[in-house]
Amino acid sequence: MTRIAQIIVAAGKGARLGSTTPKQYLKLAGKPLIAHTISAMKSCNRIDETIVVVDKDDKFILEIVNDYKNMRIVTGGKTRAESSMAGLLALSKNPPDIVLIHDAARPFVSKSVINDVLSNLKKNTAVAPALPIVDALKTIDGDKVNRKSLYRIQTPQGFNYKEIIEAYRNLESQTIPDDDIEVAKLSGLNICYSAGDPDNFKVTYPKDFEKAKNMVLSDYYIATGNGFDVHRLATGNQVYLCGVPIKCEFSLIGHSDADVALHSLTDAILGTIALGDIGDHFPPSDQKWKNAKSEKFLLFALNELNKLGGVLQHIDITIICEQPKIKPYKLIMREKLSQICNLPIKQISVKATTTEKLGFTGRSEGIAAQATVTVKLPS
Ligand code: CTP
Ligand code: MG
């Protein structure tokens, strides 16, 4: 069986994108860009081993490593070529037959692009996906350039492992190649092109990142979830609502801190991913959750949503009570939710109403809360 390894080069600084976090770690729909790239590359199911090449000071990669099997991290260099070589060397103890080298900054690589590289490798030693140029090409003086002999080159580029590592060894130290197929060519290997794909663009400038964000989210569907909760009131001196302590003549009775607003929000989020309700995950019969902070329950639901690739879009909470008065706390509550949920405050609404002294909330026997959330989830 042909053994296939892949190297994902991710040691660049993303200078042209201009963000302090390197572009490969910026989040696209809640997941670092590079995680999309790794998943896309693994989707072809033919890769036996993955090497990710990162900067020596990289602090970000460790957050995602655990999500992937058969993945090793190695340190790259100052140029892309040095990073590719670091990846190739990491494979030298147990060399694969074939290696694919891919830019971390190309998250939309498709199965068919990868498979076309692999099938071309049956008869060739070096393959790169290429696209014809569609725009007219001119020199700076306005002279026509024949675009028929020009191609835009993408990754993953595929090679016979032994030949490409040898080609890198032959590379003169002052040469700084753009990519790996250039190294193959310089070393005299036969190269060939496979079918590129316009969606397989390299995130380079801020506009590319915006486009990537929209592309990821356009595949998502919108889900709404609602939650409702009630807790009994007793005399006391403080209640917690939306994670905010409010001094008053009451306390809320419950197994946890009885933050009825956070409980309804937690249930609403669980509702979007059909994951039961808060009681299923944190049963009141379990002493572990006695006096627990409700923020914990909310963070659990957010994490489950995140694991499914979901992105929280909007929160709308209504707190129903006569006492305490909620109005002075609405902004602080929104700020607190914004911080816990990592969601801009303009996407968070907190409202309050009384029931005109009617019913249990009207008699201040309890507080009720209901929440509606909107999320986007991968189709
Ligand atoms: N790369 C690398 N090591 C380097 C330089 C680049 O592994 N020393 C990787 C990048 O992380 C990226 C790919 O090579 O995934 C393509 O490079 P490019 O798009 O140029 O990324 P950056 O070098 O990060 O961006 P910029 O040139 O704008 O700084
Ligand atoms: Mg670069």
Short mmCIF file of C-alpha atoms and ligand atoms in Angstrom, two decimals:
data_model
loop_
_atom_site.label_atom_id
_atom_site.label_comp_id
_atom_site.label_asym_id
_atom_site.label_seq_id
_atom_site.Cartn_x
_atom_site.Cartn_y
_atom_site.Cartn_z
CA MET A 1 0.00 0.00 0.00
CA THR A 2 1.23 3.45 -0.87
CA ARG A 3 1.88 5.44 2.29
CA ILE A 4 0.82 9.08 2.03
CA ALA A 5 1.91 11.81 4.42
CA GLN A 6 0.90 15.43 4.39
CA ILE A 7 2.77 18.50 5.59
CA ILE A 8 0.76 21.59 6.43
CA VAL A 9 3.03 24.61 6.53
CA ALA A 10 1.82 27.07 9.15
CA ALA A 11 4.91 28.89 10.35
CA GLY A 12 4.19 32.18 8.57
CA LYS A 13 3.39 35.48 10.25
CA GLY A 14 0.54 36.53 7.94
CA ALA A 15 2.05 40.00 7.54
CA ARG A 16 -0.15 40.95 4.57
CA LEU A 17 -3.29 40.25 6.54
CA GLY A 18 -2.00 42.53 9.25
CA SER A 19 -3.50 40.94 12.34
CA THR A 20 -1.49 40.38 15.51
CA THR A 21 -2.60 36.75 15.62
CA PRO A 22 -1.16 34.94 12.57
CA LYS A 23 -3.93 34.44 9.98
CA GLN A 24 -3.92 30.65 10.30
CA TYR A 25 -5.20 30.99 13.86
CA LEU A 26 -7.89 33.59 13.27
CA LYS A 27 -11.31 32.09 13.88
CA LEU A 28 -13.61 31.21 11.03
CA ALA A 29 -17.04 30.37 12.44
CA GLY A 30 -15.60 29.71 15.89
CA LYS A 31 -12.78 27.44 14.70
CA PRO A 32 -9.19 28.47 13.89
CA LEU A 33 -8.63 28.74 10.13
CA ILE A 34 -5.99 26.01 10.30
CA ALA A 35 -8.49 23.58 11.87
CA HIS A 36 -10.68 24.01 8.76
CA THR A 37 -7.62 23.33 6.61
CA ILE A 38 -6.61 20.19 8.52
CA SER A 39 -10.17 18.82 8.39
CA ALA A 40 -10.44 19.59 4.68
CA MET A 41 -7.15 17.79 3.97
CA LYS A 42 -8.17 14.79 6.08
CA SER A 43 -11.49 14.52 4.27
CA CYS A 44 -9.92 12.57 1.43
CA ASN A 45 -9.33 9.66 3.89
CA ARG A 46 -6.11 8.60 2.24
CA ILE A 47 -3.62 10.41 4.47
CA ASP A 48 -1.67 8.20 6.87
CA GLU A 49 0.25 10.88 8.74
CA THR A 50 0.08 14.65 9.19
CA ILE A 51 2.92 17.00 10.05
CA VAL A 52 2.02 20.57 10.95
CA VAL A 53 4.93 23.00 10.75
CA VAL A 54 4.63 25.97 13.10
CA ASP A 55 6.68 28.95 14.19
CA LYS A 56 9.11 28.32 17.05
CA ASP A 57 7.18 30.75 19.29
CA ASP A 58 3.75 29.39 18.33
CA LYS A 59 1.39 29.35 21.33
CA PHE A 60 -1.79 28.57 19.43
CA ILE A 61 -1.40 25.14 17.86
CA LEU A 62 -1.60 23.24 21.15
CA GLU A 63 -5.24 24.28 21.51
CA ILE A 64 -6.24 22.20 18.51
CA VAL A 65 -3.78 19.29 18.54
CA ASN A 66 -5.96 17.03 20.66
CA ASP A 67 -8.73 17.09 18.08
CA TYR A 68 -6.63 15.19 15.55
CA LYS A 69 -5.08 11.76 15.47
CA ASN A 70 -1.78 10.89 13.77
CA MET A 71 -0.63 14.50 13.81
CA ARG A 72 2.85 15.74 14.73
CA ILE A 73 3.96 19.31 15.26
CA VAL A 74 7.42 20.46 14.18
CA THR A 75 9.16 23.82 14.15
CA GLY A 76 9.53 25.67 10.85
CA GLY A 77 11.92 28.32 9.64
CA LYS A 78 12.16 31.89 8.39
CA THR A 79 11.02 31.06 4.84
CA ARG A 80 8.29 28.80 3.55
CA ALA A 81 10.97 26.57 2.00
CA GLU A 82 12.69 26.13 5.37
CA SER A 83 9.34 25.18 6.85
CA SER A 84 8.68 22.62 4.09
CA MET A 85 12.14 21.14 4.64
CA ALA A 86 11.51 20.89 8.39
CA GLY A 87 8.35 18.92 7.59
CA LEU A 88 10.15 16.66 5.13
CA LEU A 89 12.94 15.95 7.62
CA ALA A 90 10.39 15.03 10.28
CA LEU A 91 9.21 12.24 7.96
CA SER A 92 12.66 10.90 7.18
CA LYS A 93 12.81 8.19 9.88
CA ASN A 94 9.82 6.38 8.47
CA PRO A 95 9.59 7.83 4.97
CA PRO A 96 6.24 7.80 3.18
CA ASP A 97 5.99 6.99 -0.54
CA ILE A 98 4.17 10.21 -1.27
CA VAL A 99 4.01 13.56 0.44
CA LEU A 100 1.50 16.36 -0.04
CA ILE A 101 2.61 19.84 1.05
CA HIS A 102 -0.21 22.28 1.70
CA ASP A 103 -0.51 25.90 2.85
CA ALA A 104 -2.33 26.23 6.16
CA ALA A 105 -3.80 29.39 4.65
CA ARG A 106 -5.93 27.44 2.11
CA PRO A 107 -8.89 26.14 4.11
CA PHE A 108 -11.17 25.35 1.17
CA VAL A 109 -9.16 22.64 -0.52
CA SER A 110 -11.62 20.06 -1.86
CA LYS A 111 -11.44 16.27 -2.05
CA SER A 112 -11.36 16.46 -5.82
CA VAL A 113 -8.34 18.80 -5.85
CA ILE A 114 -6.48 16.41 -3.51
CA ASN A 115 -7.53 13.31 -5.44
CA ASP A 116 -6.50 14.84 -8.74
CA VAL A 117 -3.02 15.55 -7.34
CA LEU A 118 -2.81 11.96 -6.07
CA SER A 119 -3.96 10.39 -9.32
CA ASN A 120 -1.47 12.47 -11.32
CA LEU A 121 1.25 11.23 -8.97
CA LYS A 122 0.77 7.68 -10.26
CA LYS A 123 2.71 8.66 -13.38
CA ASN A 124 4.59 11.79 -12.24
CA THR A 125 6.98 12.69 -9.44
CA ALA A 126 5.85 16.29 -8.84
CA VAL A 127 2.32 17.67 -9.22
CA ALA A 128 0.71 21.02 -8.42
CA PRO A 129 -2.88 22.17 -8.88
CA ALA A 130 -3.01 25.00 -11.40
CA LEU A 131 -5.59 27.42 -12.71
CA PRO A 132 -5.60 29.22 -16.02
CA ILE A 133 -5.52 33.02 -15.88
CA VAL A 134 -8.88 34.53 -16.80
CA ASP A 135 -8.00 38.24 -16.80
CA ALA A 136 -6.11 39.85 -19.67
CA LEU A 137 -2.46 40.23 -18.76
CA LYS A 138 -0.34 43.31 -19.53
CA THR A 139 3.11 44.52 -18.62
CA ILE A 140 3.52 47.80 -16.76
CA ASP A 141 3.99 49.50 -20.14
CA GLY A 142 0.71 48.09 -21.42
CA ASP A 143 2.15 45.41 -23.65
CA LYS A 144 0.10 42.26 -23.98
CA VAL A 145 1.33 39.11 -22.23
CA ASN A 146 0.18 35.81 -23.62
CA ARG A 147 -1.77 34.27 -20.76
CA LYS A 148 -2.13 30.88 -22.45
CA SER A 149 1.25 29.77 -21.14
CA LEU A 150 0.70 31.12 -17.62
CA TYR A 151 -0.91 29.43 -14.63
CA ARG A 152 -1.77 30.29 -11.06
CA ILE A 153 -0.31 27.60 -8.83
CA GLN A 154 -2.00 26.33 -5.70
CA THR A 155 -1.37 23.67 -3.05
CA PRO A 156 -1.46 20.83 -2.04
CA GLN A 157 1.51 19.99 -4.17
CA GLY A 158 2.32 16.31 -4.29
CA PHE A 159 5.64 14.55 -4.65
CA ASN A 160 7.43 11.28 -4.55
CA TYR A 161 8.93 11.71 -1.07
CA LYS A 162 12.47 10.53 -1.86
CA GLU A 163 12.71 12.82 -4.89
CA ILE A 164 11.44 15.99 -3.22
CA ILE A 165 13.63 15.67 -0.14
CA GLU A 166 16.58 15.13 -2.47
CA ALA A 167 15.53 18.21 -4.48
CA TYR A 168 15.44 20.27 -1.27
CA ARG A 169 18.90 18.98 -0.37
CA ASN A 170 20.11 20.19 -3.78
CA LEU A 171 18.61 23.65 -3.33
CA GLU A 172 21.23 26.37 -3.25
CA SER A 173 21.16 28.18 0.06
CA GLN A 174 20.64 31.67 -1.42
CA THR A 175 17.60 30.57 -3.49
CA ILE A 176 14.22 31.44 -1.94
CA PRO A 177 11.58 29.50 -3.86
CA ASP A 178 7.89 30.47 -3.80
CA ASP A 179 6.73 26.91 -3.37
CA ASP A 180 7.74 23.25 -3.49
CA ILE A 181 7.07 22.59 -7.16
CA GLU A 182 9.67 25.28 -7.89
CA VAL A 183 12.20 23.30 -5.87
CA ALA A 184 11.32 20.18 -7.86
CA LYS A 185 11.73 22.07 -11.14
CA LEU A 186 15.07 23.59 -10.09
CA SER A 187 16.32 20.12 -9.31
CA GLY A 188 15.41 18.89 -12.78
CA LEU A 189 12.38 16.78 -11.84
CA ASN A 190 9.52 16.46 -14.29
CA ILE A 191 6.59 18.45 -13.06
CA CYS A 192 2.95 18.34 -14.07
CA TYR A 193 -0.22 20.27 -13.26
CA SER A 194 -3.53 18.97 -11.94
CA ALA A 195 -6.88 20.75 -11.73
CA GLY A 196 -6.88 23.76 -9.43
CA ASP A 197 -10.02 25.27 -7.93
CA PRO A 198 -10.89 28.98 -7.50
CA ASP A 199 -12.34 28.15 -4.04
CA ASN A 200 -8.92 26.88 -2.99
CA PHE A 201 -7.63 30.44 -2.65
CA LYS A 202 -4.93 31.41 -0.18
CA VAL A 203 -6.16 33.69 2.60
CA THR A 204 -3.68 36.53 2.22
CA TYR A 205 -5.33 39.95 2.62
CA PRO A 206 -8.12 41.08 4.98
CA LYS A 207 -10.65 40.82 2.13
CA ASP A 208 -9.74 37.16 1.63
CA PHE A 209 -10.45 36.55 5.28
CA GLU A 210 -13.89 38.19 4.99
CA LYS A 211 -14.62 36.06 1.95
CA ALA A 212 -13.50 32.92 3.82
CA LYS A 213 -15.79 33.79 6.73
CA ASN A 214 -18.77 34.20 4.43
CA MET A 215 -17.97 30.98 2.62
CA VAL A 216 -17.89 28.99 5.85
CA LEU A 217 -21.12 30.49 7.14
CA SER A 218 -22.99 30.17 3.85
CA ASP A 219 -22.98 26.41 4.32
CA TYR A 220 -24.59 26.74 7.74
CA TYR A 221 -28.26 26.59 8.70
CA ILE A 222 -29.92 28.74 11.32
CA ALA A 223 -31.31 27.09 14.45
CA THR A 224 -33.25 28.74 17.27
CA GLY A 225 -33.66 27.36 20.75
CA ASN A 226 -35.81 28.45 23.64
CA GLY A 227 -35.47 27.90 27.35
CA PHE A 228 -37.73 28.54 30.33
CA ASP A 229 -37.02 28.27 34.04
CA VAL A 230 -38.51 29.18 37.41
CA HIS A 231 -36.98 29.37 40.86
CA ARG A 232 -38.72 29.95 44.12
CA LEU A 233 -38.01 33.13 46.12
CA ALA A 234 -37.37 33.30 49.86
CA THR A 235 -36.32 36.12 52.12
CA GLY A 236 -32.62 36.83 51.89
CA ASN A 237 -30.19 39.51 50.76
CA GLN A 238 -29.06 38.68 47.22
CA VAL A 239 -30.05 36.93 44.01
CA TYR A 240 -27.96 36.04 40.97
CA LEU A 241 -29.46 36.87 37.56
CA CYS A 242 -27.49 36.58 34.30
CA GLY A 243 -24.43 35.93 36.46
CA VAL A 244 -24.78 39.33 38.17
CA PRO A 245 -25.27 39.55 41.96
CA ILE A 246 -28.19 41.82 42.90
CA LYS A 247 -28.60 43.00 46.49
CA CYS A 248 -32.29 42.77 47.52
CA GLU A 249 -34.60 41.37 50.20
CA PHE A 250 -34.77 37.98 48.51
CA SER A 251 -32.77 34.95 47.70
CA LEU A 252 -33.50 32.36 45.05
CA ILE A 253 -33.88 28.79 46.19
CA GLY A 254 -32.22 26.08 44.18
CA HIS A 255 -29.63 23.37 44.16
CA SER A 256 -27.11 25.59 42.38
CA ASP A 257 -26.94 29.39 42.69
CA ALA A 258 -30.47 29.31 41.15
CA ASP A 259 -29.66 31.86 38.44
CA VAL A 260 -32.91 31.37 36.61
CA ALA A 261 -31.85 33.57 33.67
CA LEU A 262 -28.65 31.61 33.01
CA HIS A 263 -30.58 28.35 33.35
CA SER A 264 -33.10 29.40 30.69
CA LEU A 265 -30.24 30.55 28.45
CA THR A 266 -28.40 27.24 28.95
CA ASP A 267 -31.55 25.31 28.00
CA ALA A 268 -32.06 27.50 24.93
CA ILE A 269 -28.52 26.74 23.71
CA LEU A 270 -28.97 23.02 24.39
CA GLY A 271 -32.21 23.31 22.41
CA THR A 272 -30.38 24.46 19.28
CA ILE A 273 -28.34 21.24 19.25
CA ALA A 274 -31.11 18.99 20.59
CA LEU A 275 -29.01 18.00 23.58
CA GLY A 276 -31.73 17.64 26.18
CA ASP A 277 -31.99 20.08 29.06
CA ILE A 278 -29.89 21.32 31.94
CA GLY A 279 -31.31 18.67 34.31
CA ASP A 280 -30.08 15.89 32.03
CA HIS A 281 -26.50 17.10 32.33
CA PHE A 282 -26.47 18.54 35.86
CA PRO A 283 -29.09 16.57 37.84
CA PRO A 284 -30.16 18.26 41.12
CA SER A 285 -29.79 14.80 42.72
CA ASP A 286 -26.02 15.04 42.20
CA GLN A 287 -24.31 16.67 45.18
CA LYS A 288 -21.53 17.82 42.84
CA TRP A 289 -23.69 20.68 41.62
CA LYS A 290 -24.73 21.93 45.06
CA ASN A 291 -24.24 25.72 45.15
CA ALA A 292 -22.56 25.51 41.74
CA LYS A 293 -22.20 28.71 39.75
CA SER A 294 -24.64 28.59 36.87
CA GLU A 295 -21.98 30.05 34.61
CA LYS A 296 -20.54 26.52 34.61
CA PHE A 297 -23.72 25.11 33.07
CA LEU A 298 -23.76 27.83 30.44
CA LEU A 299 -20.10 27.24 29.54
CA PHE A 300 -20.85 23.53 29.17
CA ALA A 301 -23.67 24.25 26.68
CA LEU A 302 -21.49 26.73 24.77
CA ASN A 303 -18.72 24.17 24.56
CA GLU A 304 -21.09 21.50 23.24
CA LEU A 305 -22.29 23.98 20.62
CA ASN A 306 -18.71 24.80 19.74
CA LYS A 307 -17.80 21.12 19.41
CA LEU A 308 -20.43 20.78 16.69
CA GLY A 309 -19.03 23.82 14.88
CA GLY A 310 -21.98 25.98 15.96
CA VAL A 311 -21.71 29.74 16.19
CA LEU A 312 -23.84 31.74 18.60
CA GLN A 313 -25.48 34.66 16.82
CA HIS A 314 -28.01 36.22 19.18
CA ILE A 315 -29.43 35.99 22.71
CA ASP A 316 -32.75 37.39 23.90
CA ILE A 317 -33.66 36.89 27.56
CA THR A 318 -36.80 38.01 29.39
CA ILE A 319 -36.79 37.99 33.19
CA ILE A 320 -40.27 37.88 34.72
CA CYS A 321 -40.65 39.23 38.27
CA GLU A 322 -41.99 42.09 40.41
CA GLN A 323 -38.88 42.25 42.58
CA PRO A 324 -36.01 42.98 42.35
CA LYS A 325 -36.21 45.70 39.73
CA ILE A 326 -34.13 44.57 36.76
CA LYS A 327 -33.83 47.81 34.80
CA PRO A 328 -30.72 49.19 36.59
CA TYR A 329 -28.88 45.91 35.91
CA LYS A 330 -29.74 45.28 32.26
CA LEU A 331 -26.54 46.73 30.85
CA ILE A 332 -24.30 44.99 33.39
CA MET A 333 -26.13 41.74 32.61
CA ARG A 334 -25.54 42.18 28.89
CA GLU A 335 -21.87 42.93 29.55
CA LYS A 336 -21.54 39.84 31.72
CA LEU A 337 -23.20 37.64 29.07
CA SER A 338 -21.02 39.19 26.40
CA GLN A 339 -17.95 38.21 28.37
CA ILE A 340 -19.10 34.65 29.17
CA CYS A 341 -20.42 33.92 25.67
CA ASN A 342 -17.74 35.86 23.78
CA LEU A 343 -20.48 37.59 21.79
CA PRO A 344 -20.68 41.31 20.94
CA ILE A 345 -23.05 43.14 23.27
CA LYS A 346 -25.22 44.33 20.35
CA GLN A 347 -26.19 40.69 19.81
CA ILE A 348 -27.41 40.31 23.39
CA SER A 349 -30.76 41.51 24.68
CA VAL A 350 -31.97 41.40 28.28
CA LYS A 351 -35.56 42.42 28.95
CA ALA A 352 -37.74 42.32 32.02
CA THR A 353 -41.46 42.33 32.67
CA THR A 354 -43.88 41.92 35.55
CA THR A 355 -47.10 39.93 35.40
CA GLU A 356 -49.15 42.82 36.76
CA LYS A 357 -49.12 41.31 40.27
CA LEU A 358 -50.83 38.20 38.91
CA GLY A 359 -49.73 34.65 39.56
CA PHE A 360 -46.65 33.39 41.42
CA THR A 361 -44.34 35.98 39.91
CA GLY A 362 -46.88 38.70 40.73
CA ARG A 363 -46.94 37.59 44.36
CA SER A 364 -43.09 37.49 44.39
CA GLU A 365 -43.13 33.78 45.19
CA GLY A 366 -40.69 33.08 42.37
CA ILE A 367 -38.81 34.45 39.39
CA ALA A 368 -39.24 33.10 35.88
CA ALA A 369 -37.01 33.63 32.86
CA GLN A 370 -37.23 32.71 29.24
CA ALA A 371 -34.54 32.83 26.61
CA THR A 372 -34.37 32.55 22.85
CA VAL A 373 -31.07 32.03 21.10
CA THR A 374 -30.13 31.92 17.46
CA VAL A 375 -27.14 29.95 16.27
CA LYS A 376 -25.59 28.88 12.98
CA LEU A 377 -24.67 25.22 12.58
CA PRO A 378 -22.85 23.35 9.83
CA SER A 379 -25.35 21.65 7.48
N1 CTP B 1 4.78 29.61 5.85
C1 CTP B 1 5.59 28.83 6.67
N2 CTP B 1 6.81 29.31 7.07
C2 CTP B 1 7.23 30.53 6.68
C3 CTP B 1 6.43 31.32 5.84
C4 CTP B 1 5.21 30.83 5.43
O1 CTP B 1 5.20 27.73 7.05
N3 CTP B 1 8.40 30.95 7.12
C5 CTP B 1 3.44 29.12 5.50
C6 CTP B 1 2.33 30.06 5.93
O2 CTP B 1 1.97 29.82 7.29
C7 CTP B 1 1.21 29.76 4.95
C8 CTP B 1 1.96 29.26 3.71
O3 CTP B 1 3.31 29.05 4.09
O4 CTP B 1 0.33 28.76 5.41
C9 CTP B 1 1.85 30.24 2.56
O5 CTP B 1 2.53 31.45 2.90
P1 CTP B 1 1.88 32.91 2.94
O6 CTP B 1 0.52 32.90 2.40
O7 CTP B 1 2.91 33.82 2.38
O8 CTP B 1 1.72 33.13 4.52
P2 CTP B 1 2.52 34.11 5.44
O9 CTP B 1 3.97 34.08 5.12
O10 CTP B 1 2.10 33.76 6.85
O11 CTP B 1 1.86 35.51 5.04
P3 CTP B 1 2.63 36.87 4.65
O12 CTP B 1 3.52 36.51 3.47
O13 CTP B 1 1.55 37.83 4.32
O14 CTP B 1 3.43 37.24 5.88
MG MG B 2 4.69 34.71 3.15
#
